[in-house]
Coordinates of C-alpha atoms in Angstrom, one line a residue:
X1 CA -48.4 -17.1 18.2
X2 CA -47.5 -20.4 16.3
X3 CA -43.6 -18.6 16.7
X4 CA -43.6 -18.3 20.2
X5 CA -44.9 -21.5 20.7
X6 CA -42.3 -23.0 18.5
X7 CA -39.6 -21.8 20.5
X8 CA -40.6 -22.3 23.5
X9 CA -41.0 -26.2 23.1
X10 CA -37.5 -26.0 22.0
X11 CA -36.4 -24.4 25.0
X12 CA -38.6 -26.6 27.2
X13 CA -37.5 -30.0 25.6
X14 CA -33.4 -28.3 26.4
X15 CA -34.6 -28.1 29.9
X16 CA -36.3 -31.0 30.6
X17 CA -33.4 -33.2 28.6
X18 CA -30.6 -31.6 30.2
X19 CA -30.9 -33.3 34.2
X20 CA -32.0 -36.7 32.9
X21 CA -29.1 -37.0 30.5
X22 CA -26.5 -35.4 33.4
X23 CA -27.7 -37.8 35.5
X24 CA -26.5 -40.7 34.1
X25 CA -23.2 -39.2 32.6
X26 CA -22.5 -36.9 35.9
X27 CA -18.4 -36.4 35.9
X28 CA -17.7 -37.3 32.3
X29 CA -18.0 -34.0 30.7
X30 CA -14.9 -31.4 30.3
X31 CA -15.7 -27.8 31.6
X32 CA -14.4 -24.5 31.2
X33 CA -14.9 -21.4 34.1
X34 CA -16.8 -18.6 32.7
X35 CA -13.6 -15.8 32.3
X36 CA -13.3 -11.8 32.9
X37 CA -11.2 -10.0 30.7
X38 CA -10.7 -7.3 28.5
X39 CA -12.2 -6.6 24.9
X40 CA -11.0 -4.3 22.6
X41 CA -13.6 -3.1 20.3
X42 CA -12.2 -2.3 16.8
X43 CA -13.5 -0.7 13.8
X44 CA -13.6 -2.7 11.0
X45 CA -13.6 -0.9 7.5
X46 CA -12.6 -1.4 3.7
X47 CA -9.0 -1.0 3.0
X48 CA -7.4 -0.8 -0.8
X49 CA -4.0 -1.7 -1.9
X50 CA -1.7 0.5 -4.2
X51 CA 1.3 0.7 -5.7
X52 CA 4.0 2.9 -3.8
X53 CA 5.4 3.3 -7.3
X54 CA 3.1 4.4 -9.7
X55 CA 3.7 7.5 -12.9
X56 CA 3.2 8.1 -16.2
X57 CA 6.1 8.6 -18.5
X58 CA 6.4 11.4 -21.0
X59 CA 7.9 13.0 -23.6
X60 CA 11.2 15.2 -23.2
X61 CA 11.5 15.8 -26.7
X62 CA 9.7 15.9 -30.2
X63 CA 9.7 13.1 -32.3
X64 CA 7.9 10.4 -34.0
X65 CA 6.9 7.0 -32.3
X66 CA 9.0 4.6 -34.0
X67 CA 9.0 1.4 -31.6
X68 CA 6.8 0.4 -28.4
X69 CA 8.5 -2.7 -27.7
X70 CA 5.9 -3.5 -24.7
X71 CA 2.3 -3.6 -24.4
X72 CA -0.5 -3.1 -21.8
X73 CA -0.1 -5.7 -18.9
X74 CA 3.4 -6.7 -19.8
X75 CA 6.4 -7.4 -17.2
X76 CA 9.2 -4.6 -18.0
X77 CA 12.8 -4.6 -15.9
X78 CA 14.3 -1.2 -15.2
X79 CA 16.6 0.2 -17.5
X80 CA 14.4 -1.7 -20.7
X81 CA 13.5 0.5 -23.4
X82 CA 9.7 1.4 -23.8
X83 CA 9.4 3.9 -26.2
X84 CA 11.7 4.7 -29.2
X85 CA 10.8 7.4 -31.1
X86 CA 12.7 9.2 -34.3
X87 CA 16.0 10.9 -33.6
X88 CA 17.1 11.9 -37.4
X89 CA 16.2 15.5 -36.2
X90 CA 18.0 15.3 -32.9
X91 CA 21.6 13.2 -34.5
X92 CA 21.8 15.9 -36.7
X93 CA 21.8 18.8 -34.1
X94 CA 24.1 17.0 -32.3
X95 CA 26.7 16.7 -35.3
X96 CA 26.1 20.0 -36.1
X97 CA 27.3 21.0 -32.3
X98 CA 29.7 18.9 -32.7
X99 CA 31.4 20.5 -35.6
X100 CA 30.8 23.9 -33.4
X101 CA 33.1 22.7 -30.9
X102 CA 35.6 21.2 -32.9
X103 CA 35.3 24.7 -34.2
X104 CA 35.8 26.4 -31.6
X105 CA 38.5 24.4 -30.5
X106 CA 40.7 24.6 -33.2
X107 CA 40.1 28.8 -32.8
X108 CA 41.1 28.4 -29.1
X109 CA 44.6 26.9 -30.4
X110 CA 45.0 29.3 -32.9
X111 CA 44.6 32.4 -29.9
X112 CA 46.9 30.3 -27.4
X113 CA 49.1 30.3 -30.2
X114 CA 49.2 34.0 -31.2
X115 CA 49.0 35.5 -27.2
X116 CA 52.2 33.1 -26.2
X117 CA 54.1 34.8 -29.0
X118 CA 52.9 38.2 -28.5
X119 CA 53.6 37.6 -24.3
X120 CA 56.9 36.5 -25.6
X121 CA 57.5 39.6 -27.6
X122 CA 56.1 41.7 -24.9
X123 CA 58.3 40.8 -22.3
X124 CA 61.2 42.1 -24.3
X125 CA 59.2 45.1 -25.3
X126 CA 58.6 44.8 -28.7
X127 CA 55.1 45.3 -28.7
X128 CA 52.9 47.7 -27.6
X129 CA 50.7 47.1 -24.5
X130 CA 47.7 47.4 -26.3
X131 CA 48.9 44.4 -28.6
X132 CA 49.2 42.7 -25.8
X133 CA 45.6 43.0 -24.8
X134 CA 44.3 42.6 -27.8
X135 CA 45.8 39.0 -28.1
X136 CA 44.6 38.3 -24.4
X137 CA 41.1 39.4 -25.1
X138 CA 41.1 37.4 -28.0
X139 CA 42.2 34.4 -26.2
X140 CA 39.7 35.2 -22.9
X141 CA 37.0 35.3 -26.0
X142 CA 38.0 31.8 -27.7
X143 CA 37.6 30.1 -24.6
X144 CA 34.5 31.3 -24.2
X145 CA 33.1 30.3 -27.4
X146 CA 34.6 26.3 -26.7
X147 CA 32.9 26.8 -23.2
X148 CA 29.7 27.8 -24.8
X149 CA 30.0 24.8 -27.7
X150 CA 30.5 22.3 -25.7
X151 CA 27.2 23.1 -23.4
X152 CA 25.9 22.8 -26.8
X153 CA 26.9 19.4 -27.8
X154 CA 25.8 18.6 -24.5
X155 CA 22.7 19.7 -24.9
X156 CA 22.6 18.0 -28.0
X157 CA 23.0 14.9 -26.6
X158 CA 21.0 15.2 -23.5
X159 CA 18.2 15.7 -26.8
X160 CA 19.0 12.4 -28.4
X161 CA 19.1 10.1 -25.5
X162 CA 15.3 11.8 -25.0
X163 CA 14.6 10.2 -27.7
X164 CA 15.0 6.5 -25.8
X165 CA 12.3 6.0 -23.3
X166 CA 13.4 3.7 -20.6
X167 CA 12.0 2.1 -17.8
X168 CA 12.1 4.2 -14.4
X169 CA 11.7 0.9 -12.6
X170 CA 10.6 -2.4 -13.0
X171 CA 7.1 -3.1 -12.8
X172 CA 4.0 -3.5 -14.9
X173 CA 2.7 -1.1 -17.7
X174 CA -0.8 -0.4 -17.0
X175 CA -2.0 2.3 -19.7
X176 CA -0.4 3.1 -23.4
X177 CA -1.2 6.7 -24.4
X178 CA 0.4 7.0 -28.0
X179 CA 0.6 4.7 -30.9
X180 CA 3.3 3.6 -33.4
X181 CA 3.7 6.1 -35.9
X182 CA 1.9 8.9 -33.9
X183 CA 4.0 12.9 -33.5
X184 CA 4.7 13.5 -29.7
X185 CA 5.5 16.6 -28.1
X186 CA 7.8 17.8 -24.9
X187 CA 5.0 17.3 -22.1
X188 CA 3.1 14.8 -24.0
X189 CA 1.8 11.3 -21.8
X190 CA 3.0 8.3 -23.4
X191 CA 3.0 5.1 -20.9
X192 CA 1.7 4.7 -17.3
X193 CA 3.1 1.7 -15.2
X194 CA 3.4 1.0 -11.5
X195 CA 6.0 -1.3 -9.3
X196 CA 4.5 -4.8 -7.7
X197 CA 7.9 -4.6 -5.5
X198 CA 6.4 -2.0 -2.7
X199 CA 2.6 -1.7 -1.6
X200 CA 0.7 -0.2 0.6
X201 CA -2.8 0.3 2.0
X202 CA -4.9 2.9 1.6
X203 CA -8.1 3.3 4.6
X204 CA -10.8 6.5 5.3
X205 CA -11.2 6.7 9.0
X206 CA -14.4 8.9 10.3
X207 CA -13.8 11.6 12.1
X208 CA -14.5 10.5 15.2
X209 CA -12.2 7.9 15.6
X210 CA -9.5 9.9 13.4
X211 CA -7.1 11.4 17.1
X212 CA -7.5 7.7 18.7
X213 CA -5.8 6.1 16.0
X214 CA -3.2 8.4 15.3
X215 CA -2.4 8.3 18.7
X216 CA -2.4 4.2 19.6
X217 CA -1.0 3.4 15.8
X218 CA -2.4 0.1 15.9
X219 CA -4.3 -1.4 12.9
X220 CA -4.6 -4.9 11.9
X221 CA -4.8 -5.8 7.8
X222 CA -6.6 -9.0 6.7
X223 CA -7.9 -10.8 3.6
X224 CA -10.7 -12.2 3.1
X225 CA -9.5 -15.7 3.9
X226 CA -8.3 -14.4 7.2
X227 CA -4.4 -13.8 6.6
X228 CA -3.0 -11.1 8.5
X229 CA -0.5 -8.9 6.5
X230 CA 2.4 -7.2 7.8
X231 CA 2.3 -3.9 8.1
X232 CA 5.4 -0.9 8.2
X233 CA 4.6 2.8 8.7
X234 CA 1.7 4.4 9.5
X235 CA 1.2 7.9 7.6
X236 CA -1.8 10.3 8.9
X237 CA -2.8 12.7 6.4
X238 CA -3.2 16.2 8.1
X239 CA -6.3 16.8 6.7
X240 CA -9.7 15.4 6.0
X241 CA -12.0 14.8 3.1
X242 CA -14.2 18.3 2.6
X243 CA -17.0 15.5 1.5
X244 CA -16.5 12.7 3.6
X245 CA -15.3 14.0 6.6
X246 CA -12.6 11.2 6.8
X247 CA -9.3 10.6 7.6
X248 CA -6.7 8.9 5.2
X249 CA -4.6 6.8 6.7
X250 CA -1.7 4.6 4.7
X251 CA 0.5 1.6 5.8
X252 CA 3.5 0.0 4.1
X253 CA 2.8 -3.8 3.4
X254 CA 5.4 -5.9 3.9
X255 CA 4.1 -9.2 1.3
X256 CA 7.3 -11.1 0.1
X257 CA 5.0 -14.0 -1.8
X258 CA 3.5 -11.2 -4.6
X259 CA 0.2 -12.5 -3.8
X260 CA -1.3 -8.9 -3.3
X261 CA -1.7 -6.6 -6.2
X262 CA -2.8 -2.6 -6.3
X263 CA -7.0 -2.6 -6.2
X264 CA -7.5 -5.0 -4.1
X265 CA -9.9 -5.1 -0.8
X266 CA -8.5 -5.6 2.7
X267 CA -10.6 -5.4 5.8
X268 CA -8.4 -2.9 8.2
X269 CA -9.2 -3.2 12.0
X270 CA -8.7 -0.2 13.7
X271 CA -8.8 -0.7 17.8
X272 CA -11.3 2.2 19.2
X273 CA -12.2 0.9 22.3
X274 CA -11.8 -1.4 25.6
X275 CA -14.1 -2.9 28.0
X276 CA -14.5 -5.8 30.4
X277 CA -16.5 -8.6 29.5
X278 CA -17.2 -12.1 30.7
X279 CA -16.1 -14.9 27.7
X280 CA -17.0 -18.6 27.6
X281 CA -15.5 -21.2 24.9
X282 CA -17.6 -20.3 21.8
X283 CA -17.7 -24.6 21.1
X284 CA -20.0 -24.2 24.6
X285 CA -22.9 -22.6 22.9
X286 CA -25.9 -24.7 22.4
X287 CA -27.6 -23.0 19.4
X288 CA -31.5 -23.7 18.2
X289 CA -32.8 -21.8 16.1
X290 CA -33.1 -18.1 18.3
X291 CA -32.3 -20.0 21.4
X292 CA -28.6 -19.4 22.7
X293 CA -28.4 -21.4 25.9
X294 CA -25.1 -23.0 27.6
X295 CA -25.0 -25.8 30.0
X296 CA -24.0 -24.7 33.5
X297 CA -22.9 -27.1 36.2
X298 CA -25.2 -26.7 39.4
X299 CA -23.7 -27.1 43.3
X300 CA -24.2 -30.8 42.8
X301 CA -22.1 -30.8 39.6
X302 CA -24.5 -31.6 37.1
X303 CA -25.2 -29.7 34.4
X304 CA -28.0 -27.7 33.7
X305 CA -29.2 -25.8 30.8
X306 CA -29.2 -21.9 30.8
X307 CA -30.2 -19.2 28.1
X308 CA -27.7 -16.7 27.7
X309 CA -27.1 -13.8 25.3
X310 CA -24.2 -13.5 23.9
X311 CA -22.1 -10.6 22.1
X312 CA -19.4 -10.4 20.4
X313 CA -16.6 -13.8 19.2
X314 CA -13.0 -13.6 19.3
X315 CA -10.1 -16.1 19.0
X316 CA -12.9 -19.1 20.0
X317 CA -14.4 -17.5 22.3
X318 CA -17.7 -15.6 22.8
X319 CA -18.5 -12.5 25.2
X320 CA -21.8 -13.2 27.1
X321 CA -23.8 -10.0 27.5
X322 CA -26.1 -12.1 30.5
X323 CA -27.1 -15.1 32.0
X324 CA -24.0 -16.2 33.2
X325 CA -21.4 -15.1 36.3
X326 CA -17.8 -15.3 36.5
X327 CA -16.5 -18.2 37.7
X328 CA -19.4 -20.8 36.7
X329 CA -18.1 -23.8 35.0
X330 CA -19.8 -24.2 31.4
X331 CA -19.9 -27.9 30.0
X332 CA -17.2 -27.6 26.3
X333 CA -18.3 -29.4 23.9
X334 CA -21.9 -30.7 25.1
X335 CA -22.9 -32.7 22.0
X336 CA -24.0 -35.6 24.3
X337 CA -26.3 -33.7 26.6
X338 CA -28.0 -32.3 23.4
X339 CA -28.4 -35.3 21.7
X340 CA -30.1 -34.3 18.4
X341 CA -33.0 -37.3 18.2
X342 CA -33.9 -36.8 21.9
X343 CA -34.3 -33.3 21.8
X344 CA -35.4 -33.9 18.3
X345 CA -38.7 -35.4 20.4
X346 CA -38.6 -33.0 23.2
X347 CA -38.7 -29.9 20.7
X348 CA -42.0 -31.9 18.9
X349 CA -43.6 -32.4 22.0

């Protein structure tokens, strides 16, 4: 009881303030008509940011960890080595291919060199046919064999520069997964990192809303200080969440300053809805404590104090749900009708 007594002298000290105070400051106040337009209704839900580029980098060879030039956290550029690990093992293969092909080589020459004489002596037949042959089978065969060692040297090769981890791309390392001194193995994890350069958020939509969005592809990304972020592409992933229900959605950021990194929160507004609505300046409202009450100019112009409920704000200005009609003129700004000691008195009488 005390409650609703408390509030209504509040509301009755508004009212009996508001025509004494218009009366002698009638014309002096700035209004603004009570509007009709359209709300969009939007979903608000918790966005994260992530890397676009983002892997873990592993072994293509055996060997042991010799260097890790960087740590966890650090700044690498692409192209900077990572990970160096032991290539005694792998230089040696690769001499020993390399002496195979010189090998083979130098047999190549040797078989040129015996089927252009034979072919020579053939032509004025001084050889058999199956001479013949025989030297151009022999030459057919130490072709083949270079052929075959120089995949191997290649191979060989291709082995030791496995052996020199470098950066995919520049970017952060985020995770070390060996240590100096430690055996690695083809397959084998051995630095995770991801790229500040490209981002994107990452947003669950329910179900519900899931067709409305990927039709309208509109969505608005905000901080929590209220900067908007510029958004690319919209990706819809064709299937939802067995546990959630939800819908993933992801959108390219476009954030030239680096001020976003992956994990952060973002609030993502997703439009679901629109309806008319009546607005009125949100600096009109006369708030004390559960009374919500404007001041609305009568046919004689002076204003006069009316309780209102409002709904939603947007862009300074407030939807009323009732108590007002469109066209009405609403007092901005009405500090001096409300002054605080006078209704200060009314309120505690």
């Amino acid at each position: 009881m005390r409650h609703i007594s408390v509030l209504s002298a509040i509301v009755l000290g508004l009212v009996c303030a508001a025509p004494v105070l218009g009366a002698d400051t009638s014309g002096q106040w700035q209004t603004a008509p009570v509007e009709r337009s359209e709300l969009q209704e939007t979903l608000i839900l918790d966005g994260v940011i992530e890397a676009v580029q983002q892997s873990t980098v592993s072994a293509q060879t055996s060997g042991t960890v010799q260097q890790l030039p960087f740590d966890v956290d650090d700044s690498v550029a692409a192209g900077d080595l990572i990970v160096q690990l032991d290539s005694s093992e792998q230089r040696a293969r690769l001499n020993q291919a390399q002496a195979g092909r010189d090998e083979a080589r130098a047999t190549l020459d040797d078989a040129q060199q015996q089927f252009d004489r034979i072919e020579s002596i053939h032509e004025r037949g001084l050889v058999s046919r199956q001479e013949f042959d025989r030297a151009r089978n022999n030459l057919a065969g130490a072709k083949a064999r270079l052929e075959r060692a120089e995949a191997s040297l290649a191979e060989a090769r291709e082995q030791l520069s496995y052996t020199r981890i470098i950066a995919p791309y520049g970017g952060i390392l985020t995770e070390r997964h060996v240590e100096l001194g430690e055996s690695v193995s083809p397959g084998q994890p051995l630095l995770s990192g991801l790229s500040l350069e490209q981002l994107r958020v990452v947003v669950d939509l329910p179900q519900q809303y899931a067709d409305l969005a990927r039709r309208d592809r509109q969505a608005k990304v905000t901080l929590g200080d209220g900067r908007v972020l510029e958004t690319g592409d919209m990706t819809f992933y064709p299937y939802a969440n067995p546990e959630t229900h939800t819908f993933r959605l992801r959108m390219r950021l476009n954030e030239p300053n680096g001020s976003l990194f992956p994990g952060m929160l973002v609030k993502v507004g997703v439009p679901v809805a629109a309806r008319e609505v009546l607005w009125i300046p949100a600096s009109s409202l006369v708030r004390r404590s559960e009374l919500r009450a404007v001041f609305v100019l009568d046919e004689q112009g002076r204003p006069r104090l009316r309780q209102v409920r409002t709904g939603a704000q947007q862009d300074g200005r407030l939807e009323v749900l009732a108590g007002l009609s469109e066209g009405e003129q609403v007092v901005i700004y009405p500090g001096e009708l409300v002054g605080s000691d006078r209704l200060s008195k009314e309120a505690g009488n």
